[in-house]
Short mmCIF file of N, CA and C in Angstrom, two decimals:
data_model
loop_
_atom_site.label_atom_id
_atom_site.label_comp_id
_atom_site.label_asym_id
_atom_site.label_seq_id
_atom_site.Cartn_x
_atom_site.Cartn_y
_atom_site.Cartn_z
N MET A 4 89.47 139.68 63.96
CA MET A 4 89.20 138.48 63.17
C MET A 4 88.13 138.75 62.13
N SER A 5 87.73 139.98 61.98
CA SER A 5 86.62 140.31 61.08
C SER A 5 86.92 139.97 59.63
N ASP A 6 88.22 140.06 59.23
CA ASP A 6 88.55 139.75 57.84
C ASP A 6 88.84 138.27 57.64
N GLY A 7 88.76 137.50 58.71
CA GLY A 7 89.03 136.07 58.59
C GLY A 7 90.50 135.77 58.41
N GLY A 8 91.37 136.73 58.74
CA GLY A 8 92.80 136.52 58.61
C GLY A 8 93.36 135.67 59.74
N ALA A 9 94.66 135.37 59.63
CA ALA A 9 95.32 134.56 60.66
C ALA A 9 95.25 135.25 62.02
N VAL A 10 95.14 134.43 63.07
CA VAL A 10 94.96 134.93 64.44
C VAL A 10 96.08 134.37 65.32
N ALA A 11 96.54 135.19 66.26
CA ALA A 11 97.58 134.74 67.18
C ALA A 11 97.01 133.74 68.17
N ALA A 12 97.67 132.60 68.28
CA ALA A 12 97.30 131.57 69.25
C ALA A 12 97.93 131.90 70.60
N PRO A 13 97.59 131.16 71.65
CA PRO A 13 98.20 131.42 72.96
C PRO A 13 99.74 131.38 72.93
N ASP A 14 100.33 130.62 71.99
CA ASP A 14 101.79 130.57 71.91
C ASP A 14 102.36 131.76 71.13
N GLY A 15 101.47 132.67 70.68
CA GLY A 15 101.91 133.88 69.99
C GLY A 15 102.05 133.74 68.49
N ARG A 16 101.96 132.49 67.98
CA ARG A 16 102.12 132.28 66.53
C ARG A 16 100.78 132.37 65.83
N LEU A 17 100.81 132.85 64.60
CA LEU A 17 99.58 133.03 63.83
C LEU A 17 99.10 131.72 63.23
N ARG A 18 97.77 131.54 63.29
CA ARG A 18 97.16 130.34 62.72
C ARG A 18 95.84 130.69 62.07
N CYS A 19 95.33 129.75 61.25
CA CYS A 19 94.00 129.90 60.67
C CYS A 19 93.00 129.98 61.83
N PRO A 20 92.02 130.90 61.77
CA PRO A 20 91.09 131.08 62.90
C PRO A 20 90.39 129.80 63.34
N TRP A 21 89.99 128.95 62.38
CA TRP A 21 89.25 127.74 62.76
C TRP A 21 90.10 126.80 63.61
N GLY A 22 91.42 126.86 63.45
CA GLY A 22 92.30 125.97 64.20
C GLY A 22 92.37 126.29 65.68
N LEU A 23 91.86 127.45 66.07
CA LEU A 23 91.92 127.85 67.48
C LEU A 23 90.62 127.59 68.23
N ALA A 24 89.63 127.03 67.55
CA ALA A 24 88.31 126.86 68.17
C ALA A 24 88.33 125.88 69.34
N THR A 25 89.05 124.78 69.20
CA THR A 25 89.14 123.78 70.27
C THR A 25 90.54 123.17 70.23
N ASP A 26 90.91 122.48 71.31
CA ASP A 26 92.21 121.79 71.33
C ASP A 26 92.28 120.71 70.26
N ASP A 27 91.14 120.05 70.00
CA ASP A 27 91.11 119.01 68.97
C ASP A 27 91.45 119.61 67.60
N TYR A 28 90.82 120.74 67.32
CA TYR A 28 91.08 121.42 66.05
C TYR A 28 92.53 121.89 65.96
N LEU A 29 93.07 122.40 67.05
CA LEU A 29 94.44 122.91 67.05
C LEU A 29 95.42 121.81 66.67
N ALA A 30 95.28 120.66 67.30
CA ALA A 30 96.17 119.54 66.99
C ALA A 30 96.02 119.08 65.54
N TYR A 31 94.78 118.99 65.09
CA TYR A 31 94.51 118.57 63.71
C TYR A 31 95.06 119.59 62.73
N HIS A 32 94.82 120.87 62.99
CA HIS A 32 95.30 121.96 62.14
C HIS A 32 96.83 121.94 62.04
N ASP A 33 97.50 121.78 63.19
CA ASP A 33 98.95 121.88 63.22
C ASP A 33 99.67 120.67 62.65
N THR A 34 99.09 119.49 62.79
CA THR A 34 99.86 118.28 62.45
C THR A 34 99.30 117.46 61.29
N GLU A 35 98.05 117.72 60.86
CA GLU A 35 97.47 116.88 59.82
C GLU A 35 96.93 117.64 58.61
N TRP A 36 96.06 118.61 58.86
CA TRP A 36 95.33 119.26 57.77
C TRP A 36 96.30 119.92 56.79
N GLY A 37 96.16 119.58 55.53
CA GLY A 37 97.02 120.17 54.51
C GLY A 37 98.33 119.45 54.29
N ARG A 38 98.60 118.40 55.07
CA ARG A 38 99.82 117.61 54.87
C ARG A 38 99.51 116.50 53.87
N PRO A 39 100.43 116.19 52.95
CA PRO A 39 100.17 115.16 51.94
C PRO A 39 99.86 113.79 52.55
N VAL A 40 98.78 113.20 52.05
CA VAL A 40 98.37 111.85 52.47
C VAL A 40 98.42 110.96 51.23
N HIS A 41 99.09 109.83 51.35
CA HIS A 41 99.17 108.87 50.25
C HIS A 41 98.80 107.48 50.76
N GLY A 42 98.47 106.60 49.85
CA GLY A 42 98.09 105.23 50.18
C GLY A 42 96.60 105.03 50.00
N ASP A 43 96.23 103.95 49.35
CA ASP A 43 94.81 103.71 49.05
C ASP A 43 93.95 103.67 50.30
N ASP A 44 94.39 102.92 51.32
CA ASP A 44 93.59 102.79 52.53
C ASP A 44 93.48 104.13 53.28
N ALA A 45 94.60 104.85 53.35
CA ALA A 45 94.58 106.15 54.04
C ALA A 45 93.65 107.12 53.33
N LEU A 46 93.67 107.12 52.01
CA LEU A 46 92.80 108.02 51.26
C LEU A 46 91.34 107.56 51.31
N PHE A 47 91.13 106.25 51.38
CA PHE A 47 89.78 105.72 51.54
C PHE A 47 89.21 106.19 52.88
N GLU A 48 90.01 106.16 53.92
CA GLU A 48 89.55 106.64 55.23
C GLU A 48 89.12 108.09 55.15
N ARG A 49 89.98 108.94 54.54
CA ARG A 49 89.65 110.36 54.44
C ARG A 49 88.40 110.58 53.60
N LEU A 50 88.29 109.81 52.52
CA LEU A 50 87.12 109.91 51.64
C LEU A 50 85.84 109.58 52.42
N CYS A 51 85.90 108.51 53.20
CA CYS A 51 84.74 108.10 54.00
C CYS A 51 84.40 109.13 55.06
N LEU A 52 85.41 109.61 55.79
CA LEU A 52 85.15 110.55 56.88
C LEU A 52 84.62 111.88 56.35
N GLU A 53 85.14 112.33 55.21
CA GLU A 53 84.61 113.57 54.62
C GLU A 53 83.15 113.38 54.21
N ALA A 54 82.82 112.20 53.72
CA ALA A 54 81.42 111.93 53.34
C ALA A 54 80.53 111.89 54.59
N PHE A 55 81.01 111.26 55.66
CA PHE A 55 80.24 111.23 56.90
C PHE A 55 80.07 112.63 57.48
N GLN A 56 81.06 113.51 57.24
CA GLN A 56 81.00 114.87 57.76
C GLN A 56 79.94 115.72 57.07
N SER A 57 79.59 115.35 55.86
CA SER A 57 78.64 116.16 55.07
C SER A 57 77.41 116.55 55.89
N GLY A 58 77.20 117.87 56.04
CA GLY A 58 76.07 118.37 56.80
C GLY A 58 76.33 118.49 58.30
N LEU A 59 77.53 118.11 58.73
CA LEU A 59 77.87 118.15 60.15
C LEU A 59 79.15 118.95 60.35
N SER A 60 79.50 119.20 61.61
CA SER A 60 80.77 119.84 61.94
C SER A 60 81.88 118.80 61.82
N TRP A 61 83.04 119.23 61.31
CA TRP A 61 84.17 118.31 61.22
C TRP A 61 84.59 117.85 62.62
N LEU A 62 84.36 118.69 63.63
CA LEU A 62 84.71 118.31 64.99
C LEU A 62 83.95 117.07 65.43
N THR A 63 82.71 116.95 64.97
CA THR A 63 81.90 115.76 65.29
C THR A 63 82.60 114.50 64.81
N ILE A 64 83.18 114.56 63.62
CA ILE A 64 83.88 113.41 63.04
C ILE A 64 85.22 113.20 63.74
N LEU A 65 85.94 114.29 63.93
CA LEU A 65 87.27 114.21 64.52
C LEU A 65 87.24 113.52 65.88
N ARG A 66 86.23 113.86 66.68
CA ARG A 66 86.14 113.28 68.02
C ARG A 66 85.67 111.82 68.01
N ARG A 67 85.16 111.37 66.87
CA ARG A 67 84.73 109.97 66.75
C ARG A 67 85.67 109.14 65.86
N ARG A 68 86.77 109.74 65.44
CA ARG A 68 87.60 109.08 64.43
C ARG A 68 88.10 107.71 64.87
N GLU A 69 88.56 107.59 66.10
CA GLU A 69 89.07 106.28 66.55
C GLU A 69 87.95 105.25 66.58
N THR A 70 86.75 105.67 66.96
CA THR A 70 85.61 104.76 66.96
C THR A 70 85.26 104.34 65.54
N PHE A 71 85.32 105.30 64.61
CA PHE A 71 85.10 104.99 63.20
C PHE A 71 86.12 103.95 62.73
N ARG A 72 87.37 104.17 63.09
CA ARG A 72 88.42 103.24 62.65
C ARG A 72 88.18 101.83 63.17
N THR A 73 87.76 101.75 64.41
CA THR A 73 87.46 100.43 64.97
C THR A 73 86.26 99.80 64.27
N ALA A 74 85.22 100.58 64.07
CA ALA A 74 83.99 100.07 63.45
C ALA A 74 84.20 99.62 62.01
N PHE A 75 85.10 100.31 61.29
CA PHE A 75 85.33 100.02 59.87
C PHE A 75 86.68 99.35 59.62
N ALA A 76 87.12 98.51 60.54
CA ALA A 76 88.32 97.69 60.35
C ALA A 76 89.52 98.52 59.88
N GLY A 77 89.71 99.67 60.52
CA GLY A 77 90.84 100.51 60.17
C GLY A 77 90.77 101.10 58.78
N PHE A 78 89.58 101.05 58.17
CA PHE A 78 89.36 101.53 56.81
C PHE A 78 90.26 100.82 55.80
N ARG A 79 90.59 99.56 56.10
CA ARG A 79 91.32 98.76 55.12
C ARG A 79 90.32 98.32 54.06
N ILE A 80 90.54 98.75 52.84
CA ILE A 80 89.57 98.52 51.76
C ILE A 80 89.23 97.04 51.63
N ALA A 81 90.23 96.19 51.62
CA ALA A 81 90.00 94.75 51.43
C ALA A 81 89.12 94.17 52.53
N GLU A 82 89.25 94.69 53.75
CA GLU A 82 88.45 94.20 54.88
C GLU A 82 87.01 94.72 54.80
N VAL A 83 86.87 96.02 54.56
CA VAL A 83 85.53 96.61 54.52
C VAL A 83 84.72 96.03 53.35
N ALA A 84 85.41 95.68 52.27
CA ALA A 84 84.73 95.09 51.11
C ALA A 84 84.07 93.76 51.44
N LYS A 85 84.55 93.12 52.50
CA LYS A 85 84.01 91.81 52.90
C LYS A 85 82.86 91.94 53.91
N PHE A 86 82.55 93.15 54.32
CA PHE A 86 81.48 93.34 55.31
C PHE A 86 80.16 92.78 54.77
N THR A 87 79.41 92.19 55.69
CA THR A 87 78.14 91.55 55.34
C THR A 87 76.96 92.38 55.84
N GLY A 88 75.77 91.86 55.61
CA GLY A 88 74.57 92.51 56.12
C GLY A 88 74.59 92.60 57.64
N THR A 89 75.21 91.62 58.29
CA THR A 89 75.33 91.64 59.75
C THR A 89 76.22 92.81 60.19
N ASP A 90 77.31 93.03 59.44
CA ASP A 90 78.19 94.17 59.74
C ASP A 90 77.44 95.49 59.55
N ARG A 91 76.64 95.54 58.51
CA ARG A 91 75.87 96.76 58.24
C ARG A 91 74.94 97.07 59.41
N GLU A 92 74.26 96.06 59.91
CA GLU A 92 73.35 96.27 61.04
C GLU A 92 74.13 96.68 62.30
N ARG A 93 75.31 96.08 62.48
CA ARG A 93 76.17 96.46 63.61
C ARG A 93 76.54 97.93 63.52
N LEU A 94 76.91 98.39 62.33
CA LEU A 94 77.29 99.79 62.14
C LEU A 94 76.12 100.73 62.40
N LEU A 95 74.96 100.35 61.92
CA LEU A 95 73.77 101.20 62.09
C LEU A 95 73.31 101.26 63.55
N ALA A 96 73.82 100.34 64.37
CA ALA A 96 73.46 100.33 65.79
C ALA A 96 74.57 100.90 66.67
N ASP A 97 75.69 101.31 66.05
CA ASP A 97 76.86 101.76 66.79
C ASP A 97 76.75 103.25 67.12
N PRO A 98 76.55 103.61 68.40
CA PRO A 98 76.40 105.02 68.77
C PRO A 98 77.69 105.81 68.68
N GLY A 99 78.81 105.12 68.47
CA GLY A 99 80.11 105.79 68.41
C GLY A 99 80.42 106.40 67.06
N ILE A 100 79.61 106.06 66.04
CA ILE A 100 79.81 106.63 64.71
C ILE A 100 78.57 107.44 64.33
N ILE A 101 78.52 107.92 63.11
CA ILE A 101 77.33 108.62 62.61
C ILE A 101 76.45 107.57 61.96
N ARG A 102 75.31 107.30 62.56
CA ARG A 102 74.46 106.19 62.07
C ARG A 102 73.52 106.67 60.96
N ASN A 103 74.11 107.10 59.89
CA ASN A 103 73.35 107.56 58.73
C ASN A 103 73.35 106.43 57.70
N ARG A 104 72.16 105.90 57.42
CA ARG A 104 72.04 104.73 56.56
C ARG A 104 72.68 104.95 55.19
N ALA A 105 72.41 106.11 54.58
CA ALA A 105 72.94 106.37 53.23
C ALA A 105 74.47 106.44 53.25
N LYS A 106 75.03 107.03 54.31
CA LYS A 106 76.49 107.16 54.38
C LYS A 106 77.15 105.81 54.68
N VAL A 107 76.54 105.02 55.55
CA VAL A 107 77.07 103.68 55.83
C VAL A 107 77.02 102.84 54.55
N ASP A 108 75.89 102.86 53.87
CA ASP A 108 75.75 102.07 52.65
C ASP A 108 76.74 102.51 51.57
N ALA A 109 76.96 103.82 51.47
CA ALA A 109 77.92 104.32 50.48
C ALA A 109 79.33 103.85 50.81
N THR A 110 79.69 103.86 52.09
CA THR A 110 81.02 103.41 52.50
C THR A 110 81.24 101.95 52.14
N LEU A 111 80.24 101.11 52.42
CA LEU A 111 80.37 99.68 52.12
C LEU A 111 80.41 99.44 50.61
N ALA A 112 79.57 100.16 49.88
CA ALA A 112 79.54 100.01 48.42
C ALA A 112 80.85 100.49 47.80
N ASN A 113 81.37 101.60 48.30
CA ASN A 113 82.62 102.14 47.76
C ASN A 113 83.78 101.18 48.00
N ALA A 114 83.80 100.55 49.17
CA ALA A 114 84.87 99.59 49.46
C ALA A 114 84.82 98.42 48.48
N LYS A 115 83.62 97.96 48.17
CA LYS A 115 83.49 96.85 47.21
C LYS A 115 83.99 97.26 45.83
N VAL A 116 83.70 98.49 45.42
CA VAL A 116 84.20 98.98 44.13
C VAL A 116 85.72 99.08 44.16
N LEU A 117 86.25 99.72 45.20
CA LEU A 117 87.69 99.96 45.27
C LEU A 117 88.50 98.68 45.42
N ALA A 118 87.90 97.66 46.00
CA ALA A 118 88.60 96.38 46.14
C ALA A 118 88.94 95.79 44.77
N GLY A 119 88.22 96.20 43.75
CA GLY A 119 88.48 95.72 42.40
C GLY A 119 89.51 96.54 41.63
N TRP A 120 89.97 97.63 42.24
CA TRP A 120 90.98 98.46 41.58
C TRP A 120 92.37 97.89 41.86
N ARG A 121 93.31 98.22 40.99
CA ARG A 121 94.68 97.76 41.23
C ARG A 121 95.30 98.58 42.37
N ALA A 122 96.31 98.04 42.99
CA ALA A 122 96.99 98.72 44.10
C ALA A 122 97.53 100.06 43.62
N GLY A 123 97.27 101.10 44.38
CA GLY A 123 97.76 102.43 44.05
C GLY A 123 96.87 103.23 43.13
N GLU A 124 95.82 102.61 42.61
CA GLU A 124 94.98 103.30 41.64
C GLU A 124 94.20 104.46 42.25
N LEU A 125 93.67 104.28 43.46
CA LEU A 125 92.93 105.37 44.11
C LEU A 125 93.87 106.54 44.39
N ASP A 126 95.05 106.24 44.90
CA ASP A 126 96.04 107.27 45.18
C ASP A 126 96.37 108.05 43.90
N GLU A 127 96.66 107.33 42.84
CA GLU A 127 97.02 107.98 41.57
C GLU A 127 95.87 108.84 41.04
N LEU A 128 94.66 108.32 41.12
CA LEU A 128 93.51 109.05 40.59
C LEU A 128 93.31 110.36 41.36
N ILE A 129 93.26 110.27 42.68
CA ILE A 129 93.02 111.48 43.48
C ILE A 129 94.12 112.51 43.26
N TRP A 130 95.37 112.07 43.32
CA TRP A 130 96.48 113.01 43.19
C TRP A 130 96.62 113.58 41.79
N SER A 131 96.04 112.92 40.81
CA SER A 131 96.10 113.45 39.44
C SER A 131 95.30 114.74 39.31
N TYR A 132 94.46 115.03 40.30
CA TYR A 132 93.64 116.25 40.28
C TYR A 132 94.24 117.37 41.14
N ALA A 133 95.44 117.17 41.67
CA ALA A 133 96.09 118.22 42.45
C ALA A 133 96.44 119.37 41.52
N PRO A 134 95.98 120.58 41.83
CA PRO A 134 96.28 121.72 40.95
C PRO A 134 97.72 122.19 41.11
N ASP A 135 98.18 122.95 40.15
CA ASP A 135 99.50 123.56 40.22
C ASP A 135 99.50 124.55 41.39
N PRO A 136 100.38 124.35 42.39
CA PRO A 136 100.36 125.24 43.55
C PRO A 136 100.63 126.70 43.19
N ALA A 137 101.25 126.93 42.05
CA ALA A 137 101.53 128.31 41.64
C ALA A 137 100.31 128.97 41.00
N GLY A 138 99.27 128.19 40.80
CA GLY A 138 98.09 128.71 40.10
C GLY A 138 97.18 129.58 40.94
N ARG A 139 97.37 129.58 42.27
CA ARG A 139 96.52 130.39 43.13
C ARG A 139 97.35 130.96 44.27
N PRO A 140 97.24 132.25 44.51
CA PRO A 140 98.02 132.82 45.61
C PRO A 140 97.55 132.28 46.96
N ALA A 141 98.43 132.34 47.92
CA ALA A 141 98.08 131.91 49.27
C ALA A 141 96.93 132.74 49.79
N PRO A 142 95.90 132.10 50.37
CA PRO A 142 94.77 132.89 50.88
C PRO A 142 95.19 133.79 52.04
N ARG A 143 94.73 135.04 52.02
CA ARG A 143 95.04 135.97 53.10
C ARG A 143 94.03 135.85 54.23
N GLY A 144 92.79 135.50 53.86
CA GLY A 144 91.73 135.37 54.86
C GLY A 144 90.81 134.22 54.47
N LEU A 145 89.92 133.84 55.38
CA LEU A 145 89.02 132.72 55.11
C LEU A 145 88.14 132.95 53.89
N GLY A 146 87.85 134.24 53.60
CA GLY A 146 87.04 134.55 52.44
C GLY A 146 87.71 134.23 51.11
N ASP A 147 89.04 134.02 51.15
CA ASP A 147 89.79 133.68 49.93
C ASP A 147 89.83 132.17 49.68
N VAL A 148 89.29 131.39 50.61
CA VAL A 148 89.34 129.92 50.47
C VAL A 148 88.03 129.45 49.84
N PRO A 149 88.10 128.82 48.67
CA PRO A 149 86.87 128.38 48.00
C PRO A 149 86.26 127.15 48.66
N ALA A 150 85.01 126.90 48.34
CA ALA A 150 84.33 125.68 48.81
C ALA A 150 84.43 124.58 47.77
N ILE A 151 84.49 124.99 46.50
CA ILE A 151 84.69 124.05 45.40
C ILE A 151 85.63 124.70 44.39
N THR A 152 86.26 123.88 43.57
CA THR A 152 87.14 124.37 42.52
C THR A 152 86.87 123.55 41.26
N PRO A 153 87.36 123.98 40.12
CA PRO A 153 87.21 123.16 38.91
C PRO A 153 87.82 121.77 39.09
N GLU A 154 88.93 121.70 39.83
CA GLU A 154 89.57 120.39 40.05
C GLU A 154 88.71 119.49 40.93
N SER A 155 88.11 120.06 41.98
CA SER A 155 87.28 119.22 42.86
C SER A 155 86.01 118.78 42.14
N THR A 156 85.49 119.63 41.28
CA THR A 156 84.31 119.27 40.49
C THR A 156 84.65 118.14 39.54
N ALA A 157 85.82 118.23 38.91
CA ALA A 157 86.25 117.18 37.97
C ALA A 157 86.53 115.87 38.70
N LEU A 158 87.16 115.96 39.88
CA LEU A 158 87.44 114.76 40.67
C LEU A 158 86.15 114.07 41.09
N ALA A 159 85.18 114.85 41.58
CA ALA A 159 83.90 114.28 41.99
C ALA A 159 83.20 113.60 40.80
N LYS A 160 83.27 114.23 39.65
CA LYS A 160 82.64 113.67 38.45
C LYS A 160 83.29 112.35 38.05
N GLU A 161 84.62 112.30 38.13
CA GLU A 161 85.34 111.08 37.76
C GLU A 161 85.05 109.95 38.76
N LEU A 162 85.01 110.29 40.05
CA LEU A 162 84.71 109.26 41.06
C LEU A 162 83.30 108.71 40.85
N LYS A 163 82.36 109.61 40.56
CA LYS A 163 80.98 109.17 40.32
C LYS A 163 80.91 108.26 39.09
N LYS A 164 81.66 108.62 38.06
CA LYS A 164 81.70 107.81 36.84
C LYS A 164 82.21 106.41 37.13
N ARG A 165 83.08 106.33 38.14
CA ARG A 165 83.67 105.04 38.51
C ARG A 165 82.88 104.37 39.65
N SER A 166 81.65 104.83 39.87
CA SER A 166 80.71 104.22 40.83
C SER A 166 81.04 104.49 42.29
N ILE A 167 81.86 105.52 42.57
CA ILE A 167 82.11 105.91 43.96
C ILE A 167 81.02 106.89 44.36
N ARG A 168 80.33 106.56 45.47
CA ARG A 168 79.15 107.31 45.89
C ARG A 168 79.45 108.32 46.98
N PHE A 169 78.56 109.33 47.08
CA PHE A 169 78.54 110.30 48.18
C PHE A 169 79.75 111.23 48.19
N VAL A 170 80.30 111.53 47.03
CA VAL A 170 81.42 112.47 46.95
C VAL A 170 81.09 113.52 45.89
N GLY A 171 80.52 114.65 46.34
CA GLY A 171 80.25 115.75 45.42
C GLY A 171 81.44 116.69 45.39
N PRO A 172 81.35 117.78 44.63
CA PRO A 172 82.47 118.72 44.51
C PRO A 172 82.93 119.33 45.83
N THR A 173 82.00 119.60 46.75
CA THR A 173 82.39 120.20 48.04
C THR A 173 83.14 119.19 48.89
N THR A 174 82.63 117.95 48.96
CA THR A 174 83.31 116.89 49.71
C THR A 174 84.67 116.61 49.08
N ALA A 175 84.72 116.60 47.75
CA ALA A 175 85.99 116.35 47.06
C ALA A 175 87.01 117.44 47.39
N TYR A 176 86.54 118.70 47.49
CA TYR A 176 87.49 119.76 47.81
C TYR A 176 87.95 119.68 49.26
N ALA A 177 87.06 119.33 50.17
CA ALA A 177 87.45 119.13 51.57
C ALA A 177 88.51 118.04 51.67
N LEU A 178 88.35 116.98 50.87
CA LEU A 178 89.34 115.91 50.82
C LEU A 178 90.68 116.45 50.31
N MET A 179 90.63 117.25 49.25
CA MET A 179 91.85 117.81 48.68
C MET A 179 92.58 118.70 49.69
N GLN A 180 91.81 119.47 50.46
CA GLN A 180 92.41 120.32 51.50
C GLN A 180 93.03 119.47 52.60
N ALA A 181 92.28 118.50 53.09
CA ALA A 181 92.72 117.68 54.22
C ALA A 181 93.94 116.85 53.87
N CYS A 182 94.03 116.41 52.61
CA CYS A 182 95.08 115.47 52.21
C CYS A 182 96.25 116.14 51.50
N GLY A 183 96.29 117.47 51.53
CA GLY A 183 97.46 118.18 51.03
C GLY A 183 97.56 118.35 49.53
N LEU A 184 96.49 118.08 48.78
CA LEU A 184 96.53 118.35 47.35
C LEU A 184 96.56 119.86 47.11
N VAL A 185 96.01 120.60 48.05
CA VAL A 185 96.10 122.05 48.06
C VAL A 185 96.53 122.47 49.47
N ASP A 186 97.14 123.63 49.57
CA ASP A 186 97.52 124.16 50.87
C ASP A 186 96.68 125.40 51.12
N ASP A 187 95.59 125.23 51.88
CA ASP A 187 94.71 126.35 52.17
C ASP A 187 94.93 126.95 53.55
N HIS A 188 96.08 126.64 54.17
CA HIS A 188 96.46 127.40 55.36
C HIS A 188 96.67 128.84 54.90
N LEU A 189 96.24 129.79 55.71
CA LEU A 189 96.36 131.19 55.34
C LEU A 189 97.84 131.58 55.19
N ALA A 190 98.05 132.64 54.40
CA ALA A 190 99.41 133.06 54.07
C ALA A 190 100.29 133.26 55.30
N GLU A 191 99.72 133.81 56.38
CA GLU A 191 100.51 134.09 57.58
C GLU A 191 100.48 132.96 58.61
N CYS A 192 99.76 131.88 58.29
CA CYS A 192 99.64 130.75 59.24
C CYS A 192 100.96 130.01 59.37
N VAL A 193 101.33 129.69 60.60
CA VAL A 193 102.58 129.01 60.88
C VAL A 193 102.62 127.62 60.25
N ALA A 194 101.45 127.03 59.99
CA ALA A 194 101.40 125.68 59.43
C ALA A 194 101.44 125.65 57.89
N ARG A 195 101.42 126.81 57.26
CA ARG A 195 101.43 126.83 55.80
C ARG A 195 102.73 126.21 55.28
N GLY A 196 102.59 125.44 54.20
CA GLY A 196 103.76 124.80 53.61
C GLY A 196 104.30 123.66 54.47
N GLY A 197 103.39 123.08 55.31
CA GLY A 197 103.82 122.01 56.20
C GLY A 197 104.64 122.55 57.36
N GLY A 198 104.50 123.86 57.62
CA GLY A 198 105.25 124.65 58.60
C GLY A 198 105.70 123.97 59.86
N ALA A 199 106.14 124.73 60.80
CA ALA A 199 106.72 124.20 62.04
C ALA A 199 105.76 124.31 63.21
N ALA A 200 104.47 124.34 62.90
CA ALA A 200 103.50 124.53 63.99
C ALA A 200 103.60 123.43 65.04
N ALA A 201 103.86 122.21 64.59
CA ALA A 201 103.89 121.09 65.54
C ALA A 201 105.13 121.15 66.42
N GLY A 202 106.15 121.83 65.93
CA GLY A 202 107.39 121.86 66.72
C GLY A 202 107.47 123.15 67.45
#
């Protein structure tokens, strides 16, 4: 695994090394990460969770995802936009989520901004930054996977211009990876191209 290339899982099929770290990661790697995600609320959820992940392990977020969904009304933009100061205090006291004041405040503020957008606008904006898949060869090892790209930098800049908080170029790229705007599964990974890992 020294080159960060694909590694054989217990089932004998090759996968990205990070996907083998825990059972939670394996399921997420095989069935979600890199698969296209559409819909304003679904993308709002991913945007929020990537922001909460900043500075932490993604596993920390993954294991709290259902609690996050309950705490934030399923990440329905219209619902979260109506949250009050009482809701904010409830969130900051909830041990099931990440009780980071700046991240909670950004989530609530972002929902209020997005509630004023037309239906489908968030989806269209995010996906407009998807790069041409032919523009970069499939990564052979983890060292070939960037942390930021020109597209993620541009997406973060546009979101900031539109008053969306807590989304820098690195968070924007993590969102792009998670939501299938790019396919950063390694070249030999069974899940690349939406592969058959789950089956």
